[in-house]
Backbone as a chain_set.jsonl record, in Angstrom:
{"seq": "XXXXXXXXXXXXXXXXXXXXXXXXXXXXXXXXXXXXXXXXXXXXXXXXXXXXXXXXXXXXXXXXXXXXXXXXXXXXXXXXXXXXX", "coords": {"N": [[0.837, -1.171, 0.0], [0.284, 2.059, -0.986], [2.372, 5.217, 0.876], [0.131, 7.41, 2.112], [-0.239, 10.586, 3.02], [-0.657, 13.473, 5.13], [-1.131, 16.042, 3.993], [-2.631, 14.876, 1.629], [-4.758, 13.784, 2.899], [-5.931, 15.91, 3.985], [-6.657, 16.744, 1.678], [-8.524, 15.849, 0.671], [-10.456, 15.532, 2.565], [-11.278, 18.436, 2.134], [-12.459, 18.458, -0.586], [-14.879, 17.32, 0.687], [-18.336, 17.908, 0.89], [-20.218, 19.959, 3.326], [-22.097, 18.456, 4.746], [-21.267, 16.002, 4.996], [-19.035, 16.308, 6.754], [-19.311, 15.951, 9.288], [-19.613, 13.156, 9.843], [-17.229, 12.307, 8.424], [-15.234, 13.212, 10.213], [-16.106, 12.055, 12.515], [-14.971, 9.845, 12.086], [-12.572, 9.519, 11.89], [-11.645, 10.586, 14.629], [-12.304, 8.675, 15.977], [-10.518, 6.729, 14.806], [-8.347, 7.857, 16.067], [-8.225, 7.613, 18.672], [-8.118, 5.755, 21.633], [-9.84, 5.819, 23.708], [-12.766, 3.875, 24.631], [-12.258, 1.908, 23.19], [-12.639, -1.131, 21.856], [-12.519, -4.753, 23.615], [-10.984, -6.544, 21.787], [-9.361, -4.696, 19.681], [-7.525, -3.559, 21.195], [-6.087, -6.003, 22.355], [-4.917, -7.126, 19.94], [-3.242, -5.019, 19.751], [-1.359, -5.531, 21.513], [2.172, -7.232, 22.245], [3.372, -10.207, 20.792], [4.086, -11.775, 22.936], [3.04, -10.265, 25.261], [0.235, -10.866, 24.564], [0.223, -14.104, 24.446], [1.061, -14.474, 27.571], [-1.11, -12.979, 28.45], [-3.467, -14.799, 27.513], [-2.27, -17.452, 28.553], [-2.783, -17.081, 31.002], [-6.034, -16.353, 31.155], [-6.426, -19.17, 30.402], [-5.883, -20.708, 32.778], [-7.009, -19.928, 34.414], [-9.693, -20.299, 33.276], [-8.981, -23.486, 33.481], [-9.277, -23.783, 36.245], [-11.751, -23.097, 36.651], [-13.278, -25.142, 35.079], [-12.546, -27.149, 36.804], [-13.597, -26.259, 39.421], [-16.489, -26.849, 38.889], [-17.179, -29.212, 38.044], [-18.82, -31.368, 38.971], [-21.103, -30.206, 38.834], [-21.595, -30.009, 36.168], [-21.366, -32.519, 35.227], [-22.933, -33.709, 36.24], [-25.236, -32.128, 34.613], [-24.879, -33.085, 32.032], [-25.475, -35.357, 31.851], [-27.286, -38.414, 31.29], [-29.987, -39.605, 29.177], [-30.441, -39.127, 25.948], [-33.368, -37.681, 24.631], [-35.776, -38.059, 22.455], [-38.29, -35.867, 21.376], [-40.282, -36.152, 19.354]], "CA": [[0.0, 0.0, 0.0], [1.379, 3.886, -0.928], [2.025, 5.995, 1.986], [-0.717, 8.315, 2.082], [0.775, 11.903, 3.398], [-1.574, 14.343, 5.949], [-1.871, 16.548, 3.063], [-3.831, 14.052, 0.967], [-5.9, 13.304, 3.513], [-6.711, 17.022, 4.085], [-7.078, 17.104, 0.478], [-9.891, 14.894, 0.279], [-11.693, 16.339, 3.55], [-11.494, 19.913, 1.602], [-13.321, 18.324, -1.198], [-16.225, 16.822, 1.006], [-19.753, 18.806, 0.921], [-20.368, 20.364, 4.496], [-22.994, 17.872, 5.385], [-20.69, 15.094, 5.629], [-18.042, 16.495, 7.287], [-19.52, 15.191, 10.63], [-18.862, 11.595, 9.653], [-15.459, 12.197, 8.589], [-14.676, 13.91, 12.194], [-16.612, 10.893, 13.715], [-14.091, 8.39, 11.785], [-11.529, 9.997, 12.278], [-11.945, 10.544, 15.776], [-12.2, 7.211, 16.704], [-9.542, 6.219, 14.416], [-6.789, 8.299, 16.745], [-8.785, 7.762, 19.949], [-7.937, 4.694, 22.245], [-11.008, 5.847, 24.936], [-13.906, 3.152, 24.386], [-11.519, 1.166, 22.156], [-12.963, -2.397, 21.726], [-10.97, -5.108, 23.906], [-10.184, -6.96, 20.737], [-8.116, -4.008, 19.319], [-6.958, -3.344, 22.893], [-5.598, -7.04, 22.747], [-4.221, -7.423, 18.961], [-1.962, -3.965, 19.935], [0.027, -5.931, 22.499], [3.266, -7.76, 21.76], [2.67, -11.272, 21.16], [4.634, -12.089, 24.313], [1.907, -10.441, 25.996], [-0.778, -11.552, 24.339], [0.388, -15.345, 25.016], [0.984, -14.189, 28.45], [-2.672, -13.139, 29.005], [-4.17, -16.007, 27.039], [-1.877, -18.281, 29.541], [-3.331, -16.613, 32.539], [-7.089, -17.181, 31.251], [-6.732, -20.314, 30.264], [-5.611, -21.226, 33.892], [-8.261, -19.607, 34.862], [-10.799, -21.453, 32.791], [-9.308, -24.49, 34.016], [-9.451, -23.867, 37.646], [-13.471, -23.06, 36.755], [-13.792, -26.17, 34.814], [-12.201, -28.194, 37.692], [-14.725, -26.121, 40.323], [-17.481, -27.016, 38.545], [-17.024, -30.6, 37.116], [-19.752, -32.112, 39.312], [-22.297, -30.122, 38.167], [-21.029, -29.96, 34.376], [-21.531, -33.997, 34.528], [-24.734, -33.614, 36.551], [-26.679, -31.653, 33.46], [-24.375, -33.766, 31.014], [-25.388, -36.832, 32.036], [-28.038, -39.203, 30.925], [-30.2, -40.287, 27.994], [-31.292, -38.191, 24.953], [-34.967, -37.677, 24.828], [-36.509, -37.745, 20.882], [-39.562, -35.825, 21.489], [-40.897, -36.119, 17.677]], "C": [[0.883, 1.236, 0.0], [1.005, 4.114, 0.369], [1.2, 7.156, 1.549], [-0.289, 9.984, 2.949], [-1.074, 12.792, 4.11], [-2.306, 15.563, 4.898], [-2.943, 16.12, 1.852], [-4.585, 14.075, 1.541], [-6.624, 14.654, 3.782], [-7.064, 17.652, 2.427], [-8.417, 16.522, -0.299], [-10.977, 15.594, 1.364], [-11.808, 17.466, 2.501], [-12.287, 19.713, 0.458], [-15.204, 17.627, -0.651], [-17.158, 17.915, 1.435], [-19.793, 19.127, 2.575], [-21.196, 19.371, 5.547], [-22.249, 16.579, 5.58], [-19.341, 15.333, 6.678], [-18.233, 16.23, 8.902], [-19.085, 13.723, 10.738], [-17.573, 11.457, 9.742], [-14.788, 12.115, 9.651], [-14.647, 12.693, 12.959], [-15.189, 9.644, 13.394], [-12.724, 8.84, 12.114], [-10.765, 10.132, 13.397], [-11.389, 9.782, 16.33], [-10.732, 6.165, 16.315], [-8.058, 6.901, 15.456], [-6.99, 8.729, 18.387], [-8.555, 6.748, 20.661], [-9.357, 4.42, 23.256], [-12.296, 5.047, 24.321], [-13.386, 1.813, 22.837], [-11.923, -0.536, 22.413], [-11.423, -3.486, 22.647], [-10.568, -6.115, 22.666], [-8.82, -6.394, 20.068], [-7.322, -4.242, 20.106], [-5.682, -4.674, 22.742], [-4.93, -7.279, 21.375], [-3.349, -6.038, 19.259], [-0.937, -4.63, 21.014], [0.857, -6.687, 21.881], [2.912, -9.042, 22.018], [3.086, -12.264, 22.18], [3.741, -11.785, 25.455], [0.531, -10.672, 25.829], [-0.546, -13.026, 24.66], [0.671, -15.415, 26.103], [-0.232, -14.322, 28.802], [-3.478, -14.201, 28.512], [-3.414, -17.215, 27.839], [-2.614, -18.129, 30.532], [-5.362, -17.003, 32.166], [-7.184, -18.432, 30.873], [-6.102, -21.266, 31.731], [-6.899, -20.968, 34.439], [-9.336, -20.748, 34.334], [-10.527, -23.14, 33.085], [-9.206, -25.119, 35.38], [-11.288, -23.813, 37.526], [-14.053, -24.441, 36.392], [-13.61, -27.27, 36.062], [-13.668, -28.046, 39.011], [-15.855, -26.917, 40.043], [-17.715, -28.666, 37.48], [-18.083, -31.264, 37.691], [-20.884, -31.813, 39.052], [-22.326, -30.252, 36.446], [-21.655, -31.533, 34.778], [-22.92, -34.559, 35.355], [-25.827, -33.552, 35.385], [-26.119, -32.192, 32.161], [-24.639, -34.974, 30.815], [-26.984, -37.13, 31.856], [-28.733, -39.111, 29.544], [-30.887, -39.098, 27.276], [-32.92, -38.706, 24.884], [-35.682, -36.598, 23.3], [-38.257, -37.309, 21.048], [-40.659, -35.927, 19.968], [-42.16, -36.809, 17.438]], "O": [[1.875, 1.449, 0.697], [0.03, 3.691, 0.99], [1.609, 7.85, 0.618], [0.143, 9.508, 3.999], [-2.209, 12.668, 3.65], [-3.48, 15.934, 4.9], [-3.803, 16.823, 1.32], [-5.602, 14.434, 0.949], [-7.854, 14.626, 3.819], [-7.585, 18.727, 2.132], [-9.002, 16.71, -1.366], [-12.068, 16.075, 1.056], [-12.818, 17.234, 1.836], [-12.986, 20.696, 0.21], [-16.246, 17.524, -1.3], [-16.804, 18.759, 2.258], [-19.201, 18.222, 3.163], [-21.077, 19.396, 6.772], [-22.714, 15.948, 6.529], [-18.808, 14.395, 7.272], [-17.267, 16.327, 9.659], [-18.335, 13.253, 11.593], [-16.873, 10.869, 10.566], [-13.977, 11.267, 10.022], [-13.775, 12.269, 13.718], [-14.642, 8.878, 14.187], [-11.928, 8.117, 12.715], [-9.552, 9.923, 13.42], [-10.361, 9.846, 17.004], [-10.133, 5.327, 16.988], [-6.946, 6.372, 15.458], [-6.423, 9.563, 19.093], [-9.318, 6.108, 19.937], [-9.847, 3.325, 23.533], [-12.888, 5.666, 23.438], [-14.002, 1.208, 21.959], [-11.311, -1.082, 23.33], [-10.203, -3.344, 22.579], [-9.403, -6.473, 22.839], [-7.744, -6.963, 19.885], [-6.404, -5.042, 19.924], [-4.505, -4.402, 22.977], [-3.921, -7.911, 21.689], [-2.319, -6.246, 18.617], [0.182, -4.166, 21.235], [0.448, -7.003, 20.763], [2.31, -9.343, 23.048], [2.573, -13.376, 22.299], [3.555, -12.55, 26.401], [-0.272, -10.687, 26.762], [-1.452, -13.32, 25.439], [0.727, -16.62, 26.349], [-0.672, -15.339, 29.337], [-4.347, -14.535, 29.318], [-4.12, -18.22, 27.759], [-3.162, -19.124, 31.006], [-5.936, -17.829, 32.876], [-8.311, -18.888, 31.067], [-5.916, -22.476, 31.608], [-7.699, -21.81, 34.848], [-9.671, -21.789, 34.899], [-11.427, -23.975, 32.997], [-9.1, -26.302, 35.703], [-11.989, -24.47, 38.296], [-14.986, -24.952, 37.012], [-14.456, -28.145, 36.25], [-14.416, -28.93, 39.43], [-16.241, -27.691, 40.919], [-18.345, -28.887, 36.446], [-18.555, -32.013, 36.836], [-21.779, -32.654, 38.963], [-23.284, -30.643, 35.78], [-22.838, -31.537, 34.439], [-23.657, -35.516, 35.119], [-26.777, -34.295, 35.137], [-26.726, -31.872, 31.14], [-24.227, -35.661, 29.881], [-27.837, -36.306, 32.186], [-28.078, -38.526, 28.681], [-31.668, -38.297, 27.793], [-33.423, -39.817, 25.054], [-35.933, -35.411, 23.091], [-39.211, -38.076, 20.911], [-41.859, -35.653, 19.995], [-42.648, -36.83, 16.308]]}, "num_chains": 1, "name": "protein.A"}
């Protein structure tokens, strides 16, 4: 992809009609805003040292929950399918 330069980009706002120039702002905005930033982004911006870090740490987690909860897990897992048809 070309590098796109600040003056392009204000060269394209300067051609948009007045009535969109709220959108633009809005995308724009958000594009150089971190505040209310999805945790997906949030979590593909870390280094993948700490992303496999934190995906270590919940998956301990999730299997300290699965361990809590194994007697009821094979409680509502358990017994015979029922073909109501």
């Amino acid at each position: 992809m070309q590098t796109i330069t600040h003056t392009e980009v204000q060269a394209l706002v300067a051609k948009l009609p007045e009535s969109k120039l709220p959108l633009a702002y809005r995308l724009l905005h958000s594009l150089t805003t971190t505040e209310g930033e999805s945790p997906q982004a949030k979590f593909i911006r870390l280094s993948a040292d700490e992303r496999r870090q934190l995906l270590s740490q919940q998956a301990e987690q999730m299997k300290d929950h699965y361990e809590q909860t194994t007697d009821e897990r094979t409680e509502w897992q358990a017994g015979d399918f029922v073909d109501e048809s």
